[in-house]
Each structure stands twice: as C-alpha cells, then as structure tokens.
Amino acid sequence: MDRPLRLISANPVDRLARVVEALLVVASQPLSVEDLAVAANDDTERIETALRLLGERYSEGRSGIVLEQVAGGWAFRASREAAEACATLFERPVERGLSGAAMETLAIVAYFGPCTRPDVARIRGVAADSVVAGLVERGLIAESGRDAEAAGAIRYKTTPLFERVFGLESLAALPRLDDLGGEADEIRERLEAVAEKRPA
Amino acid sequence: MDRPLRLISANPVDRLARVVEALLVVASQPLSVEDLAVAANDDTERIETALRLLGERYSEGRSGIVLEQVAGGWAFRASREAAEACATLFERPVERGLSGAAMETLAIVAYFGPCTRPDVARIRGVAADSVVAGLVERGLIAESGRDAEAAGAIRYKTTPLFERVFGLESLAALPRLDDLGGEADEIRERLEAVAEKRPA
Amino acid sequence: MIVRELELDLDAFEGPFDLLLTLVLREELELAEVDIAEIVLAFCSRLEERGRLDLDACGEFLVLVAALLELKARGLFPEEALELSELEPEEAAEELARRLADYRRMKEAAAWLSERLEGASERFFRLGPAPLAPRVERQLAPQDPERLGAALRLLATEPPSLSLGHMALRFPPVSQFLERFRAVLGRRSRFDFESEVAGLSRVEAAVAFLAMLELRKAGEVSLEQASSFAPIRVLGTRAATAKEGVESQWIARSA
C-alpha cells in the first residue's frame, strides 16, 4: 500500500489519524486496532501508524489527553497532571435524598422483594428499567436469581448497604404498613389495582 | 515534501488548558465553565480563556476531536469528517426512527415540562403512553416526580441527553413560543368571532 | 340491522361493536387508542350496503357513539371534564382556541426539532462514561425508613374515578322526535329548532337534529338559517300532510 501517512502543512494531523482520534473520543470502551480499521474502512497497518502518531501527540507532559493501550485496545485517559482535578470532578457530594421514582422502587423491592422489573412496573404504573438500573449501580439493590415463572426475569432484593443507609437492622425492621392492609400480598394487590386506575 | 512528523504544536497549550482538556475527555456529561473552574481550582475567566484556546485547536478540519458548547456546557465530539466511521462503529439508537408523534411529545415536554402524560395527551389530542415510554427508554425524557394534583400522575422533563442529541446549548435555545404557530392567532380570532355570534 | 353486532376492523380492535363496548367499560381496551371516526365510517358503509335507513339503528348508534366520544374526551381530560362542560360558550371557544394554538405551536416546534436532528446527524458524542474515567462513588446520606412507607402510601392513594354513569343514560328513539315535530307542525306552520330542544341534553338535542334532517329529506319541512350558528327555522311544507312512513325510503347515501 503506497499511501504514506504524511502531514500536510495546513493539517496538523493526517486525515486517518483525525478519524481515529474522533472514534476514540466518542467510544465508551477501548477500541482494538481491528475495530478502528473496520470503522475507518482502512487497513490495520495504517491504523497502527496513525495510533503511533496520536500516541506522540497525546502523551504525558504534552497534552491533557493521553492515549493509552489497555486490555482490549486503545483509549484516551486524563493526564497525570490533571489527576487532582479529575478526582475533584468525580467526587460527588454526599447526596441528601433519592428521587421519587427511586424511593418508590426501593420501597417496593424492600417490602415485596425479591421482585422483577415487571413487578415494580405493575405497582408503580410505569416502566422501571432505568430506575432499577440506577439503584443497582448505587448498590442499594442487587440481583437475586431469576423468576422461573416470569420468563426468567431477573429478581432484585435490597442489599446490606440499603439496610445501613436506612438504619435498619434487617428487613423485618421496616416500618409497618398496617393502615394499608395486613399481609404484603394484600397490600401489593391493592397497589396494583390503584396503579391501573392512575392516568399515568 | 517528506516533512518530519511534528504533531506537537510548537506552542503547547498552557497547563490550565491541558487540565481542561483532560477533564473534558473523561467527563460523561458536558461541563459548564463553573464545573471546570471548581475541578481545576481556577477562576472562570481563565477557564474561558483556556476554552477559547482549545476551541481553536479542537475545531472542524483541524482535528478529529471537536470542542462544542452544548446542553449548558462544553463537550468533545467527533468531527463531521469522521461521522461515517462513527456511524459504522456506534449505533444511534437514541435518534433512530423518532416518529412524528415522538417529536411532538418531545416538543411538549421541552416547552411545558415537567408535565404528565395526560398533559401531553391534552395538547396532542391522543393518548401518549407508548410514545412517552419510548422516549424514556431512549433517555430523551425522564421522570420528574409525581403530580399531586393530577391523581399522582408521573411528570416528565427532558434530559441533558436530549439537548446533546439535538445540539442545543440549553432549552433556552429552543425557538420562543411566541415565534411559533403564527396561524394560531388567526384560528383564535375565528373561533372568538364564532363564539360571539352564537346565541347564549 | 343490529348496531351492537356491527363488525369493526380498527387498528386497535377487531370484532363486533358490543365486544368493543364491553372491553372499554371493563377498561381492558384503551379508548384513547380507538379511532371513533373509523367506527362511524364502518357504520355508514354498512348502512349504504343496505340501501335503506334504519332509524332505530341510527338512533342507537348515535347514542353509543356519543357516549363513547364523551368517555374518550373525559379520558383525555380527566380532571377537567366537568369544568369544561360548565364553561360558557365564549369561554369554551377561548379554551378550544388555546388548545389548538398550543398544538399548532408544538407541531411547529416538532418540525424545528426534526430539522435540528437532521443537521445534528453528523455530530457524534460519547453517550456513556469514558472508558478510562475514574469510578464514581455515590454516597447517600442516612435516610429515614419512614420515607419508604410514605412512598407506598402515596402509591396506594386512589385517583378520582371516572364516572361511567353517562353510559347508562337512556335516549329517546329518533321516531319520538319525528312524531313530536309533526305534531308541532300540525299546530303551527313553523318553529325554531332551538326553542323546541331547549332544556334537552346535548345528546338528546343531537337525536332531535337527526329527526329534523330526516323530515327535510322526506320533504316534510324546509329549513332556513340566516348564517352559521344562527337559529334554525323549521317550516312545514304542504306535502307534509301527505307523507307518512318515510323512513323506509330514506337512502343512507343522502345523509
């Protein structure tokens, strides 16, 4: 292949290198040379050359963006000199509370769990997928096997972190809901019936 | 014409600009000048100067990484010349196949949100349930509490992803309501004229 | 013709009319998804096939469709239905104009967004976290467990229920208004439609309107109206005395 990568004076970086850096800046996973070759519709050798060029440009001391080879391919990271700033950026203040959707979902899993996402959706009257994913990510609920009846849907239960955050010794210490009816099943049926009547 | 590879600008951006580009390359949301100032522990004026510098460096034609002001902050995106390569590598489930109903619903939530599904139905004249669920799944709108007045209906608002996907600096970049629907006033006048003629 | 057995083939439903009604009343079918205009079209084409007017069927159909429409409207405007029906005509027109204006604006905004999306199709952003970004630890302050119970109590709050009472309203058949108008014309040569139907419900007035049109088709009356929404004047014709049992000659197409 007789197409040397060359810098044209007006262009600081060769076109292929520009495409590769573009791909790397929007990727959520490291990209392999093969991934890059397929996407850029070019061959792996030229991709490797482009990566070398980019490696020089995006290196410690020269740039805040650093190209790094990790398991599975190539990715950008922040330079070490920006480590402190990044730590500040990702340091979240302690959150004071949960959104209404998260609190409802958590209450449902705590009182009626383990239960599946469709179970939660039936009681809330609205799909719960992203809320459940958020609670899993925060470690407040976790997977607890699959529901053999509901087409193998994943069931969720609350975690020890949940109990710590809510100051509960165990789930048995949850506030009683006598005003909503006695048994959990009974309350659950009632909530499902109300959800069907709700406009949203 | 074989020039040596000189990817590094003779005039390297200063330390603050490097920190800012590092922050932008690891952030998962657009960062405001204030976010950047807090993380970099510097003042907003200097951050703005750094952003101007980076804006020149990361611009269409010069770089595969482009700095853009969007969704109330600053973010890197892929350059347009890399769009095809990006399209090969990354699915765009967020934008794919947004129906007319979805667009109208998005518009209503963007202008009148947080609002409920009945609110959307009231303006569109047809039920909005499946459309709203689809937009939530795509992450373009999200729950924002329940409306205590409307029988506990869930309220929705647009997300920062919506602004990013539509390339809006913020919701304020939407056309002003007064500038939309020129015909509307005409209709109003006609209906009012009819109402006046109508025997009480 | 039995209206309840009318076969429907709609986007949201396929089967006889009475099954649709049953499903709607049991709330197993979302009325908002049902295109009522399609039902009307199905009924009209069925009438046309038969070539004859079945007044009782028309009356029954009108009543059922009117009830469906009202139910649908209430479903769309749950908490406002009552308020709206209490509005004065001017206010109702104002409210309607406001809604139409909102919708027009949102249609334009949607078009603007579509264009915007088109223009943005070459702009790719990373949608997930960066591959080598630091892990985020989200810490939650201690929470009051009572809030869990409160969340469930909120979910247990019954929304105000939709009244289905109007579905059970009884309506007079069209023939009753035919007789009534003929009787009036026996005494006087003309009358104002509005004053004859004053005090009737909207749906009853609609049945009366159908009867009036029916008399006109049969040539028993002629109608005058100075302008849209002006009072409708009904004038008896000489032929009226000679006409009887016109129902059977009424052709659906002429409706």
XYZ file of C-alpha atoms in Angstrom:
655
model
C 0.000 0.000 0.000
C 1.678 3.127 -1.223
C -0.093 5.779 0.788
C 2.362 7.130 3.309
C 0.864 8.948 6.244
C 2.143 12.422 5.868
C 1.379 15.699 7.463
C 0.197 18.307 5.077
C 1.266 21.672 6.331
C -2.252 23.039 6.729
C -3.400 19.944 8.575
C -1.766 19.275 11.887
C -2.791 15.648 11.751
C -3.329 13.264 8.888
C -6.925 12.544 7.958
C -6.821 8.948 9.117
C -5.310 9.980 12.440
C -8.118 12.518 12.781
C -10.722 9.830 12.156
C -9.050 7.558 14.705
C -8.958 10.252 17.374
C -12.604 11.029 16.630
C -13.538 7.384 17.121
C -11.580 7.200 20.370
C -13.170 10.337 21.821
C -16.718 9.042 21.408
C -16.085 5.407 22.403
C -17.237 4.103 25.788
C -14.951 1.065 25.506
C -11.326 0.727 24.458
C -11.170 0.129 20.694
C -8.942 -2.529 19.152
C -6.909 -1.924 16.004
C -9.416 -4.153 14.208
C -12.393 -2.136 15.494
C -10.734 1.027 14.261
C -9.825 -0.492 10.895
C -13.403 -1.623 10.291
C -14.881 1.724 11.292
C -12.381 3.822 9.357
C -12.538 1.414 6.423
C -8.747 1.252 6.273
C -6.143 -1.402 6.913
C -4.693 -2.331 10.281
C -1.146 -1.299 9.409
C -2.161 2.236 8.607
C -4.309 2.295 11.748
C -1.243 1.302 13.756
C 0.759 4.093 12.158
C -1.994 6.555 12.974
C -2.050 5.309 16.564
C 1.700 5.880 16.804
C 1.257 9.447 15.588
C -1.525 10.008 18.052
C 0.493 8.378 20.820
C 3.148 11.035 20.362
C 0.705 13.836 20.283
C -1.396 12.617 23.161
C 1.300 11.813 25.659
C 2.095 12.809 29.225
C 3.526 16.288 29.509
C 2.417 17.318 26.061
C -1.303 17.013 26.361
C -4.031 16.693 28.952
C -5.464 13.880 26.824
C -3.287 10.772 26.889
C -3.626 7.818 24.517
C -3.219 4.547 26.337
C -3.102 0.914 25.304
C -5.113 -1.218 27.695
C -6.578 -4.688 27.624
C -8.851 -4.791 24.627
C -7.403 -1.866 22.736
C -6.792 1.823 22.835
C -8.489 4.569 24.802
C -7.988 8.147 25.914
C -7.440 8.974 29.570
C -6.698 12.140 31.517
C -3.058 13.065 32.041
C -1.495 12.540 35.449
C -1.018 16.261 35.957
C -4.852 16.542 35.812
C -5.375 13.729 38.307
C -6.316 16.026 41.138
C -8.775 17.987 39.007
C -10.354 14.734 37.800
C -10.674 13.466 41.333
C -12.472 16.690 42.243
C -14.730 16.376 39.198
C -15.747 12.833 40.033
C -16.019 13.389 43.722
C -19.701 13.612 44.389
C -21.029 15.413 47.392
C -22.955 13.118 49.715
C -26.463 13.020 48.282
C -29.191 14.043 50.667
C -32.002 12.008 49.233
C -33.332 9.885 46.414
C -35.671 10.859 43.584
C -39.342 9.990 43.995
C -39.035 7.243 41.397
C -36.016 5.730 43.172
C -37.671 5.868 46.601
C -40.852 4.195 45.285
C -38.880 1.467 43.560
C -36.712 0.888 46.607
C -39.797 0.674 48.842
C -41.379 -1.872 46.502
C -38.248 -4.051 46.423
C -37.833 -3.734 50.205
C -41.410 -4.650 51.087
C -42.293 -7.067 48.286
C -38.887 -8.326 47.128
C -37.299 -10.214 45.679
C -39.225 -8.966 42.686
C -38.703 -8.390 38.981
C -38.764 -5.188 36.976
C -42.224 -6.020 35.571
C -43.413 -6.475 39.189
C -42.164 -2.991 40.021
C -43.729 -1.576 36.854
C -47.129 -3.069 37.733
C -47.132 -1.424 41.146
C -45.766 1.957 40.023
C -47.851 2.021 36.873
C -44.831 2.897 34.761
C -41.770 1.091 33.391
C -38.958 0.893 35.926
C -35.930 -0.205 33.918
C -33.710 2.849 34.250
C -34.659 3.399 37.896
C -33.822 -0.206 38.761
C -30.512 0.069 36.881
C -29.688 3.231 38.857
C -30.399 1.548 42.202
C -28.268 -1.458 41.218
C -25.437 0.883 40.248
C -25.659 2.596 43.625
C -25.555 -0.736 45.373
C -28.925 -0.297 47.090
C -30.488 -3.306 45.360
C -28.884 -6.357 43.760
C -29.831 -9.283 41.573
C -31.268 -12.248 43.392
C -31.746 -15.057 40.899
C -34.369 -15.359 38.218
C -38.103 -15.741 38.383
C -38.861 -19.188 36.986
C -42.443 -18.163 36.240
C -41.961 -14.720 34.702
C -39.976 -15.876 31.643
C -36.782 -15.961 33.675
C -36.898 -12.254 34.537
C -34.185 -11.133 36.954
C -35.373 -10.632 40.515
C -33.976 -7.937 42.784
C -33.619 -7.625 46.550
C -32.263 -4.894 48.782
C -28.629 -5.038 49.928
C -26.854 -4.668 53.287
C -25.907 -1.140 52.119
C -29.634 -0.378 51.855
C -30.127 -1.514 55.441
C -27.205 0.628 56.598
C -28.415 3.750 54.780
C -31.928 3.362 56.195
C -30.682 2.414 59.645
C -32.457 -0.959 59.647
C -31.149 -3.976 61.499
C -32.911 -6.165 58.962
C -35.856 -6.011 56.577
C -38.036 -7.145 59.475
C -37.432 -3.696 60.970
C -39.188 -1.896 58.070
C -41.974 0.413 59.276
C -45.284 -1.435 59.454
C -47.963 -0.664 56.913
C -50.997 -1.762 58.915
C -53.010 1.142 57.547
C -52.659 -0.308 54.028
C -53.852 -3.796 54.952
C -52.258 -6.668 56.751
C -50.255 -9.004 54.544
C -47.677 -7.927 51.977
C -49.558 -9.780 49.217
C -52.746 -7.972 50.090
C -51.056 -4.558 50.005
C -49.352 -5.428 46.776
C -52.632 -6.366 45.106
C -54.160 -3.147 46.314
C -51.284 -1.075 44.906
C -51.535 -2.858 41.564
C -55.267 -2.138 41.435
C -54.667 1.560 42.150
C -51.903 1.730 39.537
C -54.315 0.528 36.873
C -56.655 3.400 37.647
C -53.976 6.066 37.647
C -53.857 8.174 34.473
C -50.096 7.991 34.083
C 7.608 17.008 0.545
C 8.529 14.466 3.207
C 8.331 16.610 6.294
C 9.181 15.178 9.655
C 6.189 14.204 11.747
C 5.631 17.103 14.089
C 2.384 16.548 15.813
C 3.185 18.606 18.809
C 2.463 22.222 18.315
C 5.495 24.414 18.869
C 3.223 26.433 21.080
C 1.861 23.900 23.537
C -1.281 24.953 25.281
C -0.623 26.023 28.777
C -1.099 23.896 31.824
C -4.657 25.005 32.546
C -5.774 24.214 29.011
C -4.263 20.754 29.399
C -6.162 20.228 32.626
C -9.379 21.390 30.964
C -8.953 19.035 28.010
C -8.206 16.206 30.449
C -11.441 16.933 32.325
C -13.434 17.077 29.117
C -12.084 13.760 27.817
C -13.173 11.805 30.901
C -16.467 13.589 31.660
C -19.677 11.790 30.772
C -21.717 14.993 30.592
C -20.982 18.404 29.137
C -19.137 20.507 31.744
C -20.038 24.106 32.475
C -17.405 26.784 32.971
C -18.256 26.629 36.680
C -17.817 22.824 36.810
C -14.424 23.238 35.163
C -13.404 26.084 37.452
C -14.267 24.072 40.575
C -12.482 20.937 39.367
C -9.393 22.795 38.126
C -9.435 25.058 41.175
C -9.034 28.127 38.988
C -11.165 31.135 38.150
C -13.848 31.191 35.477
C -12.190 33.890 33.386
C -9.050 31.833 32.974
C -11.159 28.764 32.215
C -12.901 30.734 29.461
C -9.550 31.722 28.001
C -8.432 28.085 28.065
C -11.678 27.052 26.358
C -11.106 29.611 23.592
C -7.644 28.238 23.067
C -8.947 24.670 22.978
C -11.791 25.713 20.707
C -9.287 26.783 18.069
C -7.245 23.668 18.429
C -10.194 21.285 18.513
C -12.167 22.603 15.565
C -13.618 21.098 12.400
C -10.953 20.483 9.776
C -8.087 20.814 12.194
C -8.818 17.924 14.490
C -10.881 14.762 14.730
C -11.865 15.913 18.208
C -14.136 18.963 18.173
C -14.963 21.110 21.191
C -18.606 22.147 21.260
C -20.826 24.189 23.531
C -23.913 22.085 24.171
C -26.504 21.266 26.833
C -25.385 24.021 29.148
C -21.693 23.193 28.985
C -18.751 22.119 26.912
C -18.082 18.678 25.462
C -15.879 16.938 22.943
C -17.459 15.277 19.950
C -16.215 13.593 16.799
C -15.564 15.807 13.790
C -18.000 15.673 10.903
C -15.418 14.112 8.601
C -15.398 11.116 10.972
C -19.213 10.851 11.033
C -19.290 7.911 8.659
C -16.685 5.999 10.654
C -18.577 6.753 13.866
C -21.817 5.591 12.295
C -20.120 2.286 11.387
C -18.902 1.752 14.911
C -21.638 3.205 17.090
C -25.320 2.587 16.813
C -27.504 5.615 17.279
C -30.479 4.022 18.949
C -31.300 7.328 20.592
C -32.195 9.089 17.405
C -33.149 6.259 15.135
C -36.733 6.229 13.979
C -38.137 9.047 16.106
C -41.712 9.290 14.836
C -43.709 12.456 14.295
C -45.636 11.653 17.471
C -42.342 11.310 19.353
C -41.151 14.694 18.060
C -44.393 16.399 19.100
C -44.214 14.788 22.518
C -40.585 15.852 22.928
C -41.527 19.393 21.951
C -44.354 19.459 24.500
C -42.153 18.107 27.299
C -39.356 20.511 26.358
C -41.655 23.568 26.448
C -44.174 22.647 29.130
C -42.241 20.143 31.255
C -42.245 18.815 33.808
C -45.597 17.582 32.586
C -47.665 14.414 32.791
C -48.869 12.024 30.117
C -52.404 13.451 30.377
C -50.874 16.913 29.787
C -49.255 15.644 26.600
C -52.476 13.927 25.559
C -54.423 17.137 26.157
C -52.305 19.049 23.675
C -51.857 16.284 21.119
C -55.435 15.054 21.382
C -54.430 11.385 21.530
C -53.017 9.142 24.215
C -49.293 9.454 24.718
C -48.466 6.381 26.796
C -46.402 4.331 24.391
C -44.690 7.387 22.911
C -43.664 8.624 26.357
C -42.419 5.153 27.341
C -40.326 5.033 24.159
C -38.764 8.425 24.857
C -37.949 7.402 28.437
C -36.305 4.241 27.135
C -34.164 6.293 24.772
C -33.166 8.536 27.647
C -34.521 11.690 25.966
C -37.026 12.358 28.755
C -37.025 11.212 32.374
C -39.356 11.054 35.352
C -39.511 14.144 37.495
C -41.751 13.290 40.441
C -45.497 12.793 40.621
C -48.130 15.464 40.155
C -50.007 15.570 43.432
C -52.954 17.317 41.779
C -53.336 15.073 38.726
C -54.133 11.891 40.662
C -50.461 11.102 41.228
C -49.581 11.055 37.531
C -45.848 10.917 36.851
C -44.314 14.086 35.466
C -41.587 14.090 32.824
C -38.855 16.502 31.761
C -36.273 16.417 29.001
C -32.765 15.177 29.833
C -29.308 16.626 29.109
C -29.046 13.818 26.526
C -31.966 15.401 24.668
C -30.053 18.667 24.453
C -26.913 16.888 23.307
C -28.672 14.816 20.665
C -30.418 17.870 19.242
C -27.312 20.024 19.565
C -28.957 22.587 21.848
C -26.816 24.764 24.077
C -29.699 24.635 26.527
C -33.505 24.555 26.487
C -33.296 28.323 26.067
C -32.009 27.638 22.540
C -35.475 26.402 21.526
C -37.471 28.885 19.433
C -39.546 31.227 21.563
C -43.154 30.089 21.933
C -44.315 33.472 20.651
C -42.433 32.872 17.421
C -44.229 29.595 16.782
C -47.692 28.995 15.422
C -48.412 32.172 13.502
C -51.643 30.601 12.305
C -52.744 30.003 15.857
C -53.773 33.587 16.433
C -55.831 33.517 13.292
C -57.659 30.420 14.472
C -58.242 32.012 17.825
C -59.752 35.086 16.219
C -62.045 33.000 14.066
C -63.247 30.923 16.972
C -63.835 34.006 19.037
C -65.849 35.501 16.203
C -67.970 32.359 16.084
C -68.457 32.439 19.828
C -69.747 35.988 19.659
C -72.363 35.095 17.077
C -73.525 32.101 18.978
C -76.777 32.648 20.855
C -76.163 32.333 24.557
C -79.759 -4.010 11.479
C -78.379 -4.582 14.939
C -75.821 -1.928 15.816
C -74.245 -3.996 18.543
C -73.341 -6.659 16.012
C -71.635 -4.208 13.666
C -68.327 -5.808 12.722
C -65.369 -3.493 13.217
C -61.847 -3.751 11.868
C -59.897 -0.963 13.564
C -56.219 -0.547 14.324
C -56.813 -1.101 17.999
C -59.644 -3.590 17.837
C -61.249 -6.181 15.600
C -64.649 -7.672 16.342
C -68.271 -6.737 16.976
C -69.238 -3.333 18.365
C -70.704 -4.730 21.570
C -67.436 -6.504 22.407
C -65.609 -3.184 21.924
C -68.061 -1.520 24.313
C -67.628 -4.292 26.848
C -63.839 -4.089 26.712
C -63.921 -0.327 27.032
C -66.245 -0.454 30.027
C -64.095 -3.088 31.670
C -61.136 -0.817 30.940
C -59.418 -3.631 29.096
C -59.182 -1.506 25.972
C -57.702 1.977 25.995
C -60.415 4.127 24.464
C -57.847 6.779 23.612
C -56.346 4.311 21.141
C -59.678 3.768 19.380
C -60.343 5.876 16.307
C -64.037 6.670 16.632
C -64.208 8.192 13.164
C -63.393 4.709 11.848
C -66.380 3.292 13.702
C -68.631 5.936 12.176
C -67.274 5.124 8.719
C -67.880 1.418 9.287
C -71.451 2.130 10.319
C -72.092 4.414 7.348
C -70.755 1.945 4.833
C -72.877 -0.765 6.405
C -75.912 1.489 6.048
C -75.009 2.176 2.478
C -74.779 -1.520 1.686
C -78.301 -1.981 2.971
C -79.525 0.959 0.935
C -82.222 1.787 3.446
C -82.331 3.871 6.541
C -82.915 2.018 9.748
C -83.898 4.855 12.036
C -83.779 2.833 15.214
C -80.307 1.632 14.320
C -79.243 5.227 13.608
C -80.614 6.378 16.915
C -78.948 3.591 18.834
C -75.685 4.135 17.012
C -75.760 7.859 17.636
C -76.304 7.306 21.323
C -73.494 4.777 21.628
C -71.016 6.807 19.623
C -71.885 9.979 21.505
C -71.292 8.142 24.779
C -68.000 6.737 23.504
C -66.882 10.198 22.424
C -67.778 11.681 25.742
C -65.989 8.897 27.572
C -62.980 9.368 25.343
C -62.995 13.104 25.934
C -63.182 12.520 29.679
C -60.337 10.070 29.461
C -58.222 12.665 27.730
C -59.209 15.462 30.072
C -59.865 13.547 33.265
C -59.858 16.283 35.839
C -61.284 18.979 33.627
C -64.272 17.343 32.029
C -66.724 18.813 34.469
C -65.166 22.244 34.479
C -65.200 22.340 30.689
C -68.849 21.409 30.424
C -69.682 24.265 32.765
C -67.946 26.848 30.603
C -69.948 29.474 28.807
C -69.788 29.128 25.016
C -67.384 32.080 24.717
C -65.101 30.580 27.327
C -65.286 27.167 25.717
C -64.311 28.682 22.380
C -61.476 30.506 24.076
C -60.287 27.293 25.726
C -60.532 25.376 22.464
C -58.619 28.124 20.682
C -55.930 27.999 23.350
C -55.524 24.257 22.929
C -55.475 24.463 19.161
C -52.879 27.208 19.384
C -50.760 25.109 21.751
C -50.953 22.174 19.401
C -50.046 24.274 16.351
C -47.063 25.635 18.208
C -45.942 22.184 19.290
C -46.289 20.901 15.726
C -44.013 23.682 14.564
C -41.614 23.046 17.425
C -41.551 19.358 16.441
C -40.715 20.310 12.860
C -37.955 22.585 14.141
C -36.572 19.740 16.271
C -36.666 17.353 13.292
C -34.655 19.790 11.216
C -32.282 20.254 14.075
C -31.824 16.488 14.382
C -31.205 16.236 10.666
C -28.487 18.875 10.974
C -27.050 17.124 14.010
C -26.822 13.723 12.352
C -23.092 14.116 11.804
C -22.379 15.106 15.372
C -21.338 12.143 17.484
C -20.869 12.489 21.230
C -19.860 9.811 23.653
C -23.062 8.742 25.381
C -21.600 6.568 28.111
C -18.835 7.138 30.625
C -15.301 7.432 29.287
C -13.533 4.049 29.183
C -10.728 5.136 31.486
C -12.657 7.596 33.652
C -12.297 7.340 37.433
C -15.046 5.319 39.105
C -17.738 7.394 40.687
C -18.663 6.636 44.255
C -22.089 7.971 45.036
C -22.716 8.352 48.701
C -26.139 8.659 50.161
C -26.830 10.379 53.471
C -28.664 8.319 56.108
C -32.340 8.023 55.194
C -35.446 7.864 57.323
C -37.088 4.443 56.808
C -40.495 6.106 57.214
C -39.993 7.552 53.742
C -40.274 4.033 52.327
C -43.675 3.604 53.890
C -44.670 7.099 52.752
C -43.741 6.207 49.170
C -46.040 3.168 49.265
C -48.855 5.149 50.887
C -48.639 7.656 48.047
C -48.880 4.763 45.593
C -51.949 3.497 47.448
C -53.826 6.792 47.069
C -56.860 6.205 44.899
C -57.143 8.580 41.953
C -60.609 10.087 41.472
C -62.568 7.540 39.466
C -64.072 8.161 36.052
C -67.838 8.241 36.061
C -69.421 5.740 33.715
C -72.874 6.966 34.637
C -73.448 8.674 31.335
C -73.075 5.355 29.505
C -76.343 4.274 31.091
C -78.318 7.337 30.026
C -81.491 6.499 28.196
C -82.194 8.290 24.953
C -85.458 8.548 23.087
C -85.537 6.972 19.614
C -85.465 9.255 16.577
C -89.069 8.343 15.854
C -90.189 10.071 19.032
C -88.866 13.391 17.725
C -90.381 12.750 14.301
C -93.790 12.451 15.956
C -93.189 15.438 18.172
C -92.149 17.725 15.296
C -95.055 16.553 13.143
C -97.399 17.366 15.996
C -95.916 20.864 16.340
C -96.282 21.436 12.591
C -99.886 20.320 12.849
C -100.499 23.306 15.100
C -98.138 25.862 13.571
C -96.580 26.315 10.159
C -93.099 26.994 11.510
C -90.947 26.720 14.627
C -87.420 27.398 15.800
C -85.407 24.243 16.283
C -83.509 25.733 19.234
C -86.632 26.581 21.183
C -88.033 23.079 20.611
C -84.942 21.402 22.004
C -84.305 23.895 24.796
C -83.706 22.060 28.037
C -82.711 18.779 26.391
C -79.309 17.214 26.938
C -76.749 17.617 24.199
C -77.186 14.052 23.018
C -80.979 14.318 23.024
C -80.656 17.519 21.011
C -78.469 15.610 18.577
C -81.138 12.917 18.181
C -83.703 15.685 17.576
C -81.397 17.209 14.977
C -81.273 13.883 13.155
C -85.083 13.771 13.201
C -85.238 17.290 11.759
C -82.879 16.331 8.930
C -84.985 13.268 8.342
C -88.149 15.380 7.919
C -86.330 17.598 5.485
C -85.119 14.648 3.408
C -88.649 13.465 3.223
C -89.743 16.871 2.043
C -91.999 17.399 5.061
C -90.153 20.535 6.103
C -87.736 23.060 4.704
C -85.044 24.679 6.774
C -83.788 28.228 6.998
C -80.775 29.591 8.753
C -79.508 33.174 8.335
C -75.901 32.223 8.986
C -73.784 29.607 10.722
C -74.898 29.226 14.336
C -77.950 31.429 13.762
C -81.249 29.853 14.894
C -82.590 27.159 12.568
C -86.124 27.818 11.427
C -88.224 24.777 10.501
C -91.056 25.420 8.028
C -93.751 22.817 7.326
C -94.437 22.142 3.652
C -97.798 21.330 2.129
C -96.528 17.910 1.206
C -96.164 17.179 4.858
C -99.732 16.047 5.338
C -99.413 13.510 2.548
C -96.179 11.933 3.734
C -96.158 9.029 6.077
C -93.661 6.333 6.856
C -90.814 7.984 5.053
C -88.223 6.057 6.962
C -88.268 3.195 4.520
C -87.437 5.440 1.570
C -84.561 7.205 3.144
C -81.333 6.377 1.387
C -78.306 6.226 3.541
C -76.096 7.849 0.923
C -78.127 11.029 1.022
C -77.232 11.521 4.671
